[in-house]
Structures are given as C-alpha cells and as structure tokens.
Coordinates of C-alpha atoms in Angstrom, one line a residue:
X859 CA -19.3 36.6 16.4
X860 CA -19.0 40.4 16.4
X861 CA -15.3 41.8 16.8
X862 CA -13.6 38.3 15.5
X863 CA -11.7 38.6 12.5
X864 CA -12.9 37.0 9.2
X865 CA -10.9 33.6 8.3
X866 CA -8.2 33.5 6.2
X867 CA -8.4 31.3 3.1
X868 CA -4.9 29.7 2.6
X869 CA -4.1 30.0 -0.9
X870 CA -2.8 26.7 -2.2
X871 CA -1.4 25.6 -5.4
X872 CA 0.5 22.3 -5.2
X873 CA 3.3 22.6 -7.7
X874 CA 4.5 19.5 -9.5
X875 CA 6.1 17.0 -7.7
X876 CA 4.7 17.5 -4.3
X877 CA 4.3 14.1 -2.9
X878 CA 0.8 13.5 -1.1
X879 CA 1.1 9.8 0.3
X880 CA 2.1 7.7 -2.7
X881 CA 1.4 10.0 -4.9
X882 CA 3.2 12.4 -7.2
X883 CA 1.3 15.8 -8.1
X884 CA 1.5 16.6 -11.6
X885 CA -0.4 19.7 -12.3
X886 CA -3.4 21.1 -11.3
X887 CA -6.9 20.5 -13.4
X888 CA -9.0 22.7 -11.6
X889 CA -11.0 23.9 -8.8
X890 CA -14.5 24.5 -7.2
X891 CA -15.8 25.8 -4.3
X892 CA -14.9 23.2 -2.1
X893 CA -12.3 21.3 -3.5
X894 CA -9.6 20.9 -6.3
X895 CA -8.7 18.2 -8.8
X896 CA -5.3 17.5 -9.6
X897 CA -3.1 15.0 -12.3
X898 CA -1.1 12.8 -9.8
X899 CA 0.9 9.8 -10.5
X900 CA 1.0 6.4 -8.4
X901 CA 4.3 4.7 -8.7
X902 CA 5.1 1.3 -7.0
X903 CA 7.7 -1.5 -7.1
X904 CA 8.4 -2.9 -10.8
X905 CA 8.1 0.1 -12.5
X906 CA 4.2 0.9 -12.0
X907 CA 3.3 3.7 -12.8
X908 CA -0.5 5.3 -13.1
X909 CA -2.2 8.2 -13.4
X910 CA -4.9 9.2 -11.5
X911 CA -7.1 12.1 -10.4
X912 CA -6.7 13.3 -7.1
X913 CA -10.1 15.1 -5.3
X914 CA -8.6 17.4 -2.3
X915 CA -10.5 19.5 0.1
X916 CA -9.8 23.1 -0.1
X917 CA -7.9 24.3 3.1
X918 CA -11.1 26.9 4.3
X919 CA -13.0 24.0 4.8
X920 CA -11.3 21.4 5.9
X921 CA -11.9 22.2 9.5
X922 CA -15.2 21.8 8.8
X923 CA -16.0 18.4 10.7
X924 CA -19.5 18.0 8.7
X925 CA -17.8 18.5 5.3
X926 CA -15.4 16.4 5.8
X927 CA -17.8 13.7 6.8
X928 CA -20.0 14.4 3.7
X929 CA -16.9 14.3 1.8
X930 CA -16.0 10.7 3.2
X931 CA -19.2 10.0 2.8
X932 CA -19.3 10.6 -1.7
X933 CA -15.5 8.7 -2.1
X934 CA -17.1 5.6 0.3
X935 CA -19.8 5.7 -1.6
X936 CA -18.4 6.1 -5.3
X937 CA -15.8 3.6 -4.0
X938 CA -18.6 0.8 -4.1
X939 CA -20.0 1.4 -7.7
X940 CA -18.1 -1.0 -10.2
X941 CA -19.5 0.4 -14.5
X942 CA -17.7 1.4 -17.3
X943 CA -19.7 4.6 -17.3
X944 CA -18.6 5.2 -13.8
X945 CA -15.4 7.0 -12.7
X946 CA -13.8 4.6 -10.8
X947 CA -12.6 5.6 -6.8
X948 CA -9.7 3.8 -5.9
X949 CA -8.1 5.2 -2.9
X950 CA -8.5 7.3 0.7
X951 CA -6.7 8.8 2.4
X952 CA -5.3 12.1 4.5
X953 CA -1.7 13.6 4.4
X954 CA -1.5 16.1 7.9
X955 CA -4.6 17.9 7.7
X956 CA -5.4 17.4 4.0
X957 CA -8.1 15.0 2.7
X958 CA -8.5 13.3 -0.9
X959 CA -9.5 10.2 -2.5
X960 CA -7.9 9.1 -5.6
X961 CA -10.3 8.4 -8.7
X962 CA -9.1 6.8 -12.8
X963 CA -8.4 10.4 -14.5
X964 CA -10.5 10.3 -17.5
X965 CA -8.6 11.8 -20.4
X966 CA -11.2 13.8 -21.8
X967 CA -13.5 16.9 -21.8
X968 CA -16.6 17.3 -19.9
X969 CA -20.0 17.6 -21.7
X970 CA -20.2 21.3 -20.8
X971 CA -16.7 22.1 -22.7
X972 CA -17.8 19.8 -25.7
X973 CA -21.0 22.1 -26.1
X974 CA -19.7 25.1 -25.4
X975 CA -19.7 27.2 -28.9
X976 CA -21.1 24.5 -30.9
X977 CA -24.0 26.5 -32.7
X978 CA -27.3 24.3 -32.7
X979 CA -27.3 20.6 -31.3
X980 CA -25.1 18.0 -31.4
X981 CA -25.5 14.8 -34.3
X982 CA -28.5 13.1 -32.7
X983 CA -26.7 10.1 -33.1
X984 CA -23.5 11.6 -30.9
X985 CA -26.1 12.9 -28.3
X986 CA -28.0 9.4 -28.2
X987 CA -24.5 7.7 -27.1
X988 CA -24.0 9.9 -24.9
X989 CA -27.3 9.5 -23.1
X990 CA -27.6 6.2 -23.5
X991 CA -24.2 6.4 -21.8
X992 CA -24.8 8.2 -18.8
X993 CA -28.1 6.4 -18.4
X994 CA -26.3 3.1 -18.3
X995 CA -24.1 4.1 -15.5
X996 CA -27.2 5.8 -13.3
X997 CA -29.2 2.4 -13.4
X998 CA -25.9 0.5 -12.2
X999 CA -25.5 3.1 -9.4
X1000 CA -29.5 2.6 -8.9
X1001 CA -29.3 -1.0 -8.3
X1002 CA -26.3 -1.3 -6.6
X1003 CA -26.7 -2.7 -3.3
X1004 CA -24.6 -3.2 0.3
X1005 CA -22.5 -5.3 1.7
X1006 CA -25.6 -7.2 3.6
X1007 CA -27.7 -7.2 0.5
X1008 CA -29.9 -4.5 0.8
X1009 CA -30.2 -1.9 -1.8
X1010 CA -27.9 1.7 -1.3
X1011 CA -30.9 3.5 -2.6
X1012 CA -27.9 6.0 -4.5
X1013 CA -29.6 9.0 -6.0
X1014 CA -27.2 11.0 -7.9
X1015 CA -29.0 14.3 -7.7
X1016 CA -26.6 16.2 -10.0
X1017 CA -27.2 14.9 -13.2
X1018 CA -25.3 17.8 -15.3
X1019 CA -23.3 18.3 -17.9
X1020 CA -20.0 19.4 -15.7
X1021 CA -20.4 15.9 -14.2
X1022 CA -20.6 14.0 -17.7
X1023 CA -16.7 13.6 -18.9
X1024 CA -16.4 12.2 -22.4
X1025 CA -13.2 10.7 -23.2
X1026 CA -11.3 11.4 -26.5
X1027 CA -11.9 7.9 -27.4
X1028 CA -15.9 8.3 -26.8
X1029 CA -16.0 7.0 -23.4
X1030 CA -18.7 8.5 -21.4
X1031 CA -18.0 8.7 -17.8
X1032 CA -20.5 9.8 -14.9
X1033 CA -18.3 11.9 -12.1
X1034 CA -19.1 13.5 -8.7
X1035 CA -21.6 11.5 -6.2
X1036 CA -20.7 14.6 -3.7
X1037 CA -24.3 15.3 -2.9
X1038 CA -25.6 11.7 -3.9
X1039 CA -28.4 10.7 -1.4
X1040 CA -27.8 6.7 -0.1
X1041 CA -29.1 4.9 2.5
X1042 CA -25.3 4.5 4.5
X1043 CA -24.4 7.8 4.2
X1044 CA -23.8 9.3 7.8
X1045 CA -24.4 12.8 7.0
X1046 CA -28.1 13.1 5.0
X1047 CA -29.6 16.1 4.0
X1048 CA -31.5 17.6 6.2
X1049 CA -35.1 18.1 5.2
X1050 CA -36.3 21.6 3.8
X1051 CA -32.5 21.6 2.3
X1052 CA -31.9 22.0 -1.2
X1053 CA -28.5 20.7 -3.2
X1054 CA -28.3 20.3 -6.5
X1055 CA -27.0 22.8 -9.8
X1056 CA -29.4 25.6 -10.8
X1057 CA -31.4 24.6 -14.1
X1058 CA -30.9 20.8 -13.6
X1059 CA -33.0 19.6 -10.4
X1060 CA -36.4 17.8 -10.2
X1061 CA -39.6 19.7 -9.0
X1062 CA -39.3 17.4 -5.8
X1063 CA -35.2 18.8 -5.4
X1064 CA -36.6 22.5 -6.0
X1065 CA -39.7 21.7 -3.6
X1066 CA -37.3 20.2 -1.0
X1067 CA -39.1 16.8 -0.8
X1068 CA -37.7 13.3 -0.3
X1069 CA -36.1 12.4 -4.0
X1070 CA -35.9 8.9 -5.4
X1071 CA -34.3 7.5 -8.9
X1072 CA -37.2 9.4 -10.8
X1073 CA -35.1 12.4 -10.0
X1074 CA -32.1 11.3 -11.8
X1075 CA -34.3 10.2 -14.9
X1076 CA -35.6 14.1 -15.0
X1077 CA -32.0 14.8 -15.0
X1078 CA -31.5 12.6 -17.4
X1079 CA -34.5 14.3 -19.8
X1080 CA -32.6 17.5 -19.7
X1081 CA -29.6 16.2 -21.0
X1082 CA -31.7 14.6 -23.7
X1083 CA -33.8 18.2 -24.7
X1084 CA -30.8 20.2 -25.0
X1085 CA -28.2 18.1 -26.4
X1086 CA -30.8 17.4 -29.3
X1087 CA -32.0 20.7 -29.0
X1088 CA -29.3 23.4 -28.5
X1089 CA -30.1 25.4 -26.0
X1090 CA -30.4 25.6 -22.2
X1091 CA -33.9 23.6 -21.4
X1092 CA -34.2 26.1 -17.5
X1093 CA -32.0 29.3 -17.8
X1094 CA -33.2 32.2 -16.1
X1095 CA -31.6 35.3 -14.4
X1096 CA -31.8 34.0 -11.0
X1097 CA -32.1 31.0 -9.3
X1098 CA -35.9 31.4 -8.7
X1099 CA -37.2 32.0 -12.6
X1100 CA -34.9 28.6 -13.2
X1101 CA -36.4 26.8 -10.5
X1102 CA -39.8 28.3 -11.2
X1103 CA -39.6 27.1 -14.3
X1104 CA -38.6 24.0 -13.1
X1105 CA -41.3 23.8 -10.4
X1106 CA -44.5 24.4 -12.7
X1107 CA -43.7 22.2 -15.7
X1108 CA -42.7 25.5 -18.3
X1109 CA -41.0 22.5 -20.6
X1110 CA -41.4 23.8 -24.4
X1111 CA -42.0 20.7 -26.7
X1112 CA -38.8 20.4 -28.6
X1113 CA -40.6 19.9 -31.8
X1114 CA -41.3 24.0 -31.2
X1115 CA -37.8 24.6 -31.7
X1116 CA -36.5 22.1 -34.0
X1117 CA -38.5 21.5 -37.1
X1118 CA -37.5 18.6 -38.0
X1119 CA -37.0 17.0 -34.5
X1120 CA -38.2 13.3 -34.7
X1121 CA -41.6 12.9 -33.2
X1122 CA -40.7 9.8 -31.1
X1123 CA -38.1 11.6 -29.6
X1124 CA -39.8 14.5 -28.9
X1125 CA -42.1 12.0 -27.0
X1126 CA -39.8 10.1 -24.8
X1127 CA -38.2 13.4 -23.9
X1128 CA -41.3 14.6 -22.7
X1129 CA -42.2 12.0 -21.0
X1130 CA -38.7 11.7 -18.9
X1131 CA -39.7 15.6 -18.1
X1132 CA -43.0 15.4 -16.5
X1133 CA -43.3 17.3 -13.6
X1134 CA -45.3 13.9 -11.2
X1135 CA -42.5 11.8 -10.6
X1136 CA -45.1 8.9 -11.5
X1137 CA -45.5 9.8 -15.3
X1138 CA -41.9 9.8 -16.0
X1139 CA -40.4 6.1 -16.8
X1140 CA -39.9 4.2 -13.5
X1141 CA -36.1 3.5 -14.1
X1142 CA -33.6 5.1 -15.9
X1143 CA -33.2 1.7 -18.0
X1144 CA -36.7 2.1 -18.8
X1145 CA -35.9 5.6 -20.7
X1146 CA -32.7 3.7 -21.8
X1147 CA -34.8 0.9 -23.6
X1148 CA -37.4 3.8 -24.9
X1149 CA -34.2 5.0 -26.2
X1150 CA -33.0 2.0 -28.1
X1151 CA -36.3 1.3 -29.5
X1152 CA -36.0 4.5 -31.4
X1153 CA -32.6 4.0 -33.1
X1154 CA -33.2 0.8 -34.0
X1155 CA -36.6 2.1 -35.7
X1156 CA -34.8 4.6 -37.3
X1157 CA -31.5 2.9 -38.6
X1158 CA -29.0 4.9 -36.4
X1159 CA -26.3 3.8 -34.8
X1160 CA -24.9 4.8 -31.4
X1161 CA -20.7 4.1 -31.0
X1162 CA -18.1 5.5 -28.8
X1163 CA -16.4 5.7 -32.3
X1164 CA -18.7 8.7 -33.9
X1165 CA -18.5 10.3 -30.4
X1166 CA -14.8 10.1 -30.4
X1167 CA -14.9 11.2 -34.3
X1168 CA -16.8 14.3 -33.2
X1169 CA -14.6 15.4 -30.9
X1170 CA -11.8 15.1 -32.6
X1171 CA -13.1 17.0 -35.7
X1172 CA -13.4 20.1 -33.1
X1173 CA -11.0 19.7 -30.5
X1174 CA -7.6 17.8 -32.4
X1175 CA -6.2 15.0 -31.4
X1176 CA -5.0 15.1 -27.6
X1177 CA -2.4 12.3 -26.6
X1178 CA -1.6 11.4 -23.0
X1179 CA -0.7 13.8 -20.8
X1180 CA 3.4 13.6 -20.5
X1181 CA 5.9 14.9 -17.5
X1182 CA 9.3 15.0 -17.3
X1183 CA 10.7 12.3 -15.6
X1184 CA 12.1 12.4 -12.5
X1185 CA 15.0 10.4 -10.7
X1186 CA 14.1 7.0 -10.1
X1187 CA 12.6 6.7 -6.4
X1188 CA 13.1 3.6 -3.7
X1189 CA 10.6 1.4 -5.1
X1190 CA 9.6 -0.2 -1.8
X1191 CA 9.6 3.6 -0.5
X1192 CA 7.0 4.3 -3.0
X1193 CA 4.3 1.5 -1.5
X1194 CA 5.4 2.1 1.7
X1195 CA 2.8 4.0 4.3
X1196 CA 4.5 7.5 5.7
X1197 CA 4.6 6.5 9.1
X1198 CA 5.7 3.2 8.6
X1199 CA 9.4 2.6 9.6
X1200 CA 12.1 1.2 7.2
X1201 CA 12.7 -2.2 7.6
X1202 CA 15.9 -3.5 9.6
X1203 CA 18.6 -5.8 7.2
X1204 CA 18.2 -9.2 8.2
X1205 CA 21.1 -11.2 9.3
X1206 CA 21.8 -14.8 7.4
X1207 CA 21.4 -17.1 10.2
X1208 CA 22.7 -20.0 8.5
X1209 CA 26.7 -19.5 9.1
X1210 CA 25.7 -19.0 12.9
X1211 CA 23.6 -22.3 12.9
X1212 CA 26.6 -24.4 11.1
X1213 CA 29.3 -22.9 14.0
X1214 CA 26.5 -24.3 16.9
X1215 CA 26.5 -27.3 15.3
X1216 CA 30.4 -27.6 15.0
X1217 CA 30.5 -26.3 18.9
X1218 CA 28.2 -28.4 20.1
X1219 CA 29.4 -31.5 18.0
X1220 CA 33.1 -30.6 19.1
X1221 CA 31.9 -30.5 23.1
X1222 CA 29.4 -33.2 22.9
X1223 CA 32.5 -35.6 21.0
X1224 CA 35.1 -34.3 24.0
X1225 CA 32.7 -35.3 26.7
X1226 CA 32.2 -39.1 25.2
X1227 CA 36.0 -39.8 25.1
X1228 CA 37.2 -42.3 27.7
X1229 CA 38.8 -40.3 30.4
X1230 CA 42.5 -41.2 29.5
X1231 CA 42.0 -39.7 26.3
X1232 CA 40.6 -36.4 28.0
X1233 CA 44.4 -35.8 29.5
X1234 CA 45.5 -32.5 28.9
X1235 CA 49.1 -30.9 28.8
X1236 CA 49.4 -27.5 29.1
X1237 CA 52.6 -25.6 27.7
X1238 CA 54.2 -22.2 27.8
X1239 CA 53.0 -19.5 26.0
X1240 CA 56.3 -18.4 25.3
X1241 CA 56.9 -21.4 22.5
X1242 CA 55.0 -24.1 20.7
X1243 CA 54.6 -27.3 22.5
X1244 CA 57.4 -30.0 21.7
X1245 CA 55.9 -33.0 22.5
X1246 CA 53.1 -34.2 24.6
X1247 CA 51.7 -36.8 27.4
X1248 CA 50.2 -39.9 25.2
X1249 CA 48.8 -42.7 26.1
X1250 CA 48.6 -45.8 25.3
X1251 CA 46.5 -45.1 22.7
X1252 CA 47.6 -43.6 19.4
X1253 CA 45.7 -40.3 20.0
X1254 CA 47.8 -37.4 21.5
X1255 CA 46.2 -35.9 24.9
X1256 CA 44.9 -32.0 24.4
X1257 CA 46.6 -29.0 25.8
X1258 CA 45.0 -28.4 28.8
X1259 CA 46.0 -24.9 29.2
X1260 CA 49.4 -22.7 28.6
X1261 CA 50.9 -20.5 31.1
X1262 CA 53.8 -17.8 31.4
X1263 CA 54.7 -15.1 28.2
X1264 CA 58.1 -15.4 27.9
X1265 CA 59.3 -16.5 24.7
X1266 CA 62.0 -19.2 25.9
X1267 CA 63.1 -22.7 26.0
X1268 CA 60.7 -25.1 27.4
X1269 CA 63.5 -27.0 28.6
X1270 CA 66.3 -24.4 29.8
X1271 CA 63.9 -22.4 31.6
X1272 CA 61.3 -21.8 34.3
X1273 CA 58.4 -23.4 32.9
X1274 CA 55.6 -24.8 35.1
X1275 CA 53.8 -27.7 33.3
X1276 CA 50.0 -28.6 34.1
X1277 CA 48.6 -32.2 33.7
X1278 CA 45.5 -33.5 34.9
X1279 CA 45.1 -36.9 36.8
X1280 CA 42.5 -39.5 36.6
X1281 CA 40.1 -37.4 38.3
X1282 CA 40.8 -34.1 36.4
X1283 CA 42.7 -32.4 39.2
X1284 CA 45.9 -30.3 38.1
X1285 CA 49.3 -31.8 39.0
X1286 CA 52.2 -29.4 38.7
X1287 CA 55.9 -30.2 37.4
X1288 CA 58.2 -27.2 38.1
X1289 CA 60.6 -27.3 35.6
X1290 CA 63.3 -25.1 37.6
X1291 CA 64.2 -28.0 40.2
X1292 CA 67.1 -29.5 40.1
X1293 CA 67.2 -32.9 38.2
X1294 CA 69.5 -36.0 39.3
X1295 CA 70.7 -37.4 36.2
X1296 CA 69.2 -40.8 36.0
X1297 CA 66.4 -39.5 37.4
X1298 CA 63.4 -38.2 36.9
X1299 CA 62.1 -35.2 38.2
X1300 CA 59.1 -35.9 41.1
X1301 CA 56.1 -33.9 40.6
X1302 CA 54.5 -31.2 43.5
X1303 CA 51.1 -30.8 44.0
X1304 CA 49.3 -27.4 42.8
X1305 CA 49.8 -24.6 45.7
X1306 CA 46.4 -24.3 47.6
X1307 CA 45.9 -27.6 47.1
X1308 CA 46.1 -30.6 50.2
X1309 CA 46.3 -33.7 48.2
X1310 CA 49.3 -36.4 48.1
X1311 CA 51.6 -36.7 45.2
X1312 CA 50.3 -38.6 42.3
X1313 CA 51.3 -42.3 41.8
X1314 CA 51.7 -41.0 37.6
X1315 CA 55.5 -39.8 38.9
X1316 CA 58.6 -42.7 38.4
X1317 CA 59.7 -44.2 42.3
X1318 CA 63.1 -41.7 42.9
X1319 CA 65.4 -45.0 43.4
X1320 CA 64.2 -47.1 40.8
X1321 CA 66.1 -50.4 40.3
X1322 CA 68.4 -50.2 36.9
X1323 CA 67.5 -53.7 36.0
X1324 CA 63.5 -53.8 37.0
X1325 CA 61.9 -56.7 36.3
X1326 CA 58.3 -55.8 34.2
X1327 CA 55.5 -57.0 36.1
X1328 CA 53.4 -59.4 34.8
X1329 CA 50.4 -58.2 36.2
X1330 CA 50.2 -54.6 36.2
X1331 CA 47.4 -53.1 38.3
X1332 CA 44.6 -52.0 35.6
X1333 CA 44.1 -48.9 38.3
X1334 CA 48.1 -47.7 37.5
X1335 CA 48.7 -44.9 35.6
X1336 CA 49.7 -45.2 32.5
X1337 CA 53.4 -44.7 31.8
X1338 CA 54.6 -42.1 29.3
X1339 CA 57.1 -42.9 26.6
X1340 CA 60.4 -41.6 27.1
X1341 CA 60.9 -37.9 25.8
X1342 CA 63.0 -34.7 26.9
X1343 CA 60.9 -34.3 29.8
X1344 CA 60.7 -37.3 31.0
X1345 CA 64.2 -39.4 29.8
X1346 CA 64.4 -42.8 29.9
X1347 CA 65.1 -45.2 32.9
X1348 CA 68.2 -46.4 33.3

C-alpha cells in the first residue's frame, strides 16, 4: 500500500549456545532465501548427545501464514521417507515465533562444492555412484505411500546438485523436499505456477503442467550429462534461454563433447532427457537398472569407497565437527518440554503408613481391654507419678490425664487426683483435706457434676478387726493395695 513503510528484515545470527527447545546451536552453516541451516546439538539424560541439522525460517517470512504451512508441509513430508540416501527428519517444532525441524547433519559437501573447479568431468565410475545414489533414494521417495495405504505421489521437483550432499565417507544423501509435490500436502501449487531451480526443471515444470516422477528422472539425466560431461547441460544468461533450452529439447549428444564418451551411456542419458515425458524410462529405478546394466558390461565398479577416495584426494581429510564443551546441564532439564513445569519431590510414604499402623494398632488394642484395665490415674504435672491405681490384675492402669504445673510433692501439697469409675466418669480426690489418721480420705465428686460418691472409697468408720467376706459382690469395686495415698486399714 502507497505511504506504508517497507518491512524491516530482522537480522539474525544465532551465536553458539543459543538454546532452541532441546537443542544447543553450534554455528551457523548457511543460509537461503527463506531459511537458514544451523549445527545444533541434542543432549538428553545419560549422556546423549547428537548432532543434527537444524532448518529455521528466516524472521521476514515467518509471518507469512502460507509459508509456514508449505514449510510444515516439506518437514511432514520428509519426516515419512525412511532410505539411506535420504536425509533423515527427525523433529518439529517452534520456539516463540520461530519455526524448524531438525534433520541427521550429513558431514559432507554438496555436489555443487565437489564440482566446483574440477576441470572436465568427474571418474565415470565416482559419477555413476553418485547417480546411482540419488536415483535410489528418488524411487523410495516415489513409492512411498500413507498411513491408509495409498501412495504420496512425492515428486521431488528439485533434482540439483545443491540438494545432493555427499558425505566424506561416500555417502550420497538427497536433501530439501521444500517444493516437493505429494498428494497430503495442504498447500499445492497452484496451477500456471512455476518452482523449481533455473537449468534443472522438466519441460512440463517450465511449461507449468501437472508433473509426475518422469520429472524427477529428467532431473536425474542432468545430473548424469554433466557430471560425465563437465559442463552445465542448460546455462544461459537469463532464466528464459535456460528454460528455452529446456522447453524445445536443445540437449547436445554428449558424445559431441567428449570423444571418448561410452556409447551406451551416451544412450541412456539421452533417453532420461527426452523432452515427452513418455520416452524417458517410466521410473527412476528403471534408469537405475539401465545404469547397472552398463557397469556390469563394462567391468566398473561403483563404491562409496572411490567416492570417498575422491574427495579426499581434493578436499583433505575432515573429522567431526568439535565444540567446546560446556558445563554439564540438568539431564532431565534437557528432555524436558519448555513449558512443562519441574516436577514436585515426592514424599516417602512408608514412615507415615508404619506410624497409622502403630496408632491405629495402639487405639484398636486400648479399646479391646476389659474395662478395669482401661482405669486411668491422672498425676501432677509438677512430678512423675509415684505409684498408681492397679487392679487385680498384674497390669498397671494408664494415666488418665495430669493436672496443675507446679513442681511439688504429690503428697505435701495441693494435688487434685483424677480416676475414672466403672463407667468412665471422673472422680476427684483433693489432696488438700484434712486426713484422720487411720483413715482414709473420702473422695468428692467432680464440680459441675450431680452424681453420688463412688462406692470405690473405704466406709469412714471401718471396723479395726473386719471380718473378709466370703462372698464379695462381683459388682464391688475392686480394692486398691495399700500405698502412700491410700495407707492401710487398721
């Protein structure tokens, strides 16, 4: 709209150790025009530790609702194709605003680096594996079907060499399903659209009409000419000579350009080149057994090991990628989701069950003891209890309950003493009244109480020379044995 203001790209670099989720950034490994690659590590309990690639959106389009979904779309997809030739996707997922997927990180160089500066083309047997490679991976990605079955109908449609990575151990891996055409993606191109790299689309990409795997196998034919040829197969100035070169079949026969290019060769590269998608081979394993045919007719040999020989001859050995490590990190911190909260410190609960056992045991016992036994003397809390109320049994009676604070005499002082009867009512003996010698002392009844004096207390004139009766009521109380509270008849 006239008058607003252009947008502002935010520049972003993550520098290393930026954490994105789970992941640790490492370094940058480069950019495109939509989005960045970056050298992350995923750590997790036990001492795992990986690297991976990580696949960003850049921040000018990542308000961009149909990017986004197209960019959902390639890591969903690439996330269901399972080949050694394949760059894995492992992993989804969006940090504030900021979307990636995680992916293996191939250690390696992508086919453009390898050829860039090499004068003439590669070892025919290097550039066989290589094809042979990338073919492999496109028929697994071809065939691959859904969860319900049914084919995905995956056209890669960018069949390049900046999206063939060859590892240093001669590994070939396919990358970058961005603009793949499938069946479940929710954003398809529209028709009339073209997408695709300049120099390395079909005639039906250029033309804008519905593509199928015979596209990828004319992608596949380029990389065949000019990695046993040398040279770009469709440069041009502009986008239109490429694609009109493209477009009306202008393929030279390599045998023009190389004089001693192997016939059969020549022909199967043709053929994989023709402008009707129904005169190239059908599949791209067809043009991978075509392919085999030929080196086995000719005694080569295709192995990851020349491929990794080559490289090494130009580029050096190249280890690992290293970092410098960093303080060791809460292991369960590492696996845990952002937004997930830290988990409480549970209590043992087995010291709290054995104490409700004892309690309950101790209660349940109390409450099955005959009643006599459940008599209870309560002392002062001013000194330990002397002596206590027994019964007739050998068994002591519990303290009831202990009042007053001072810290006194039982005796000599002004002790109250609580019993219980047989029914479990509190009778009080004041140990301030005066006391006849001879005699013991007859208990009062609790205050706010209306009940008679228990029959437990001695008769006030008791005959000195009682005779015992010989049948005592089995309803009496049972008399105490003599002690400093209650002395002994006389």
């Amino acid at each position: 709209m006239h008058g607003e203001p252009d947008p502002v790209l935010r520049p972003r670099v993550l520098e290393e150790g930026t954490q994105l989720g789970r992941y640790t950034i490492v370094r940058r490994i480069g950019a495109g025009g939509m989005a960045e690659l970056y050298l992350a590590r995923a750590r997790g309990i036990g001492g795992f530790d990986k690297l991976l690639a990580l696949k960003l959106v850049l921040p000018h389009v990542a308000d961009d609702p149909e990017f986004i979904e197209m960019f959902l779309d390639e890591a969903r997809l690439a996330a269901t194709l399972d080949h050694a030739n394949i760059a894995h996707v492992v992993d989804i997922g969006r940090v504030g605003g900021d979307h990636f997927y995680a992916m293996e990180y191939v250690h390696g160089l992508d086919l453009r680096e390898i050829t860039r500066g090499v004068v003439g083309p590669l070892p025919i047997d290097v550039a066989l594996t290589i094809v042979l490679g990338v073919t492999a991976g496109l028929h697994h990605a071809h065939e691959r079907c859904g969860h319900d079955g049914r084919p995905l109908g995956v056209v890669h449609r960018d069949v390049s060499p900046s999206n063939v990575i060859i590892t240093y151990d001669g590994v070939v891996k396919l990358v970058d399903f961005g603009i793949a055409r499938a069946a479940a993606r929710t954003k398809s191109t529209q028709a009339g659209v073209i997408k695709g790299k300049r120099g390395y689309m079909s005639p039906e990409q250029c033309r804008g009409d519905a593509v199928d795997r015979r596209s990828d196998v004319f992608g596949l034919g380029i990389l065949l000419w000019e990695l046993t040829v040398g040279q770009r197969l469709f440069g041009g100035d502009s986008d239109y000579a490429a694609m009109s070169k493209i477009v009306f079949g202008m393929v030279p026969d390599p045998r023009q350009i190389v004089g001693d290019y192997p016939p059969v060769l020549a022909e199967i590269a043709m053929r994989a080149l023709q402008r009707d998608a129904e005169n190239r081979p059908a599949t791209a394993q067809a043009l991978a057994l075509e392919l085999e045919h030929f080196v086995q007719a000719t005694g080569l040999r295709t192995s990851t090991h020349l491929v990794a020989e080559f490289i090494a001859e130009r580029f050096g050995a190249q280890p690992q990628p290293t970092f410098v490590s960093r303080p060791a990190v809460d292991e369960e911190a590492a696996t845990r989701h952002v937004d997930q909260p830290l988990p409480r410190k549970r209590v043992p609960m087995w010291p709290i069950a054995i104490v409700a056992v004892a309690v309950l045991g101790g209660i349940g016992g109390w409450f099955l003891r005959p009643a006599a036994e459940r008599e209870a003397v309560a002392l002062p809390q001013s000194a330990a209890p002397t002596s206590a109320l027994p019964t007739t049994s050998a068994a002591a009676t519990p303290v009831e309950r202990v009042a007053g604070a001072a810290d006194h005499d039982p005796i000599d002082g002004d002790a109250v003493i609580e019993v219980a009867d047989d029914d479990g009512d509190p009778i009080v003996i004041d140990d301030a009244a005066p006391t006849t010698p001879g005699k013991t002392r007859r208990p009062r009844a609790t205050p706010g109480r209306d009940r008679p004096e228990s029959t437990a207390s001695p008769d006030p004139d008791p005959d000195p020379d009682p005779d015992p009766d010989p049948d005592p009521d089995p309803g009496a109380p049972v008399p105490s044995r003599p002690n400093e509270l209650f002395p002994p008849r006389e």
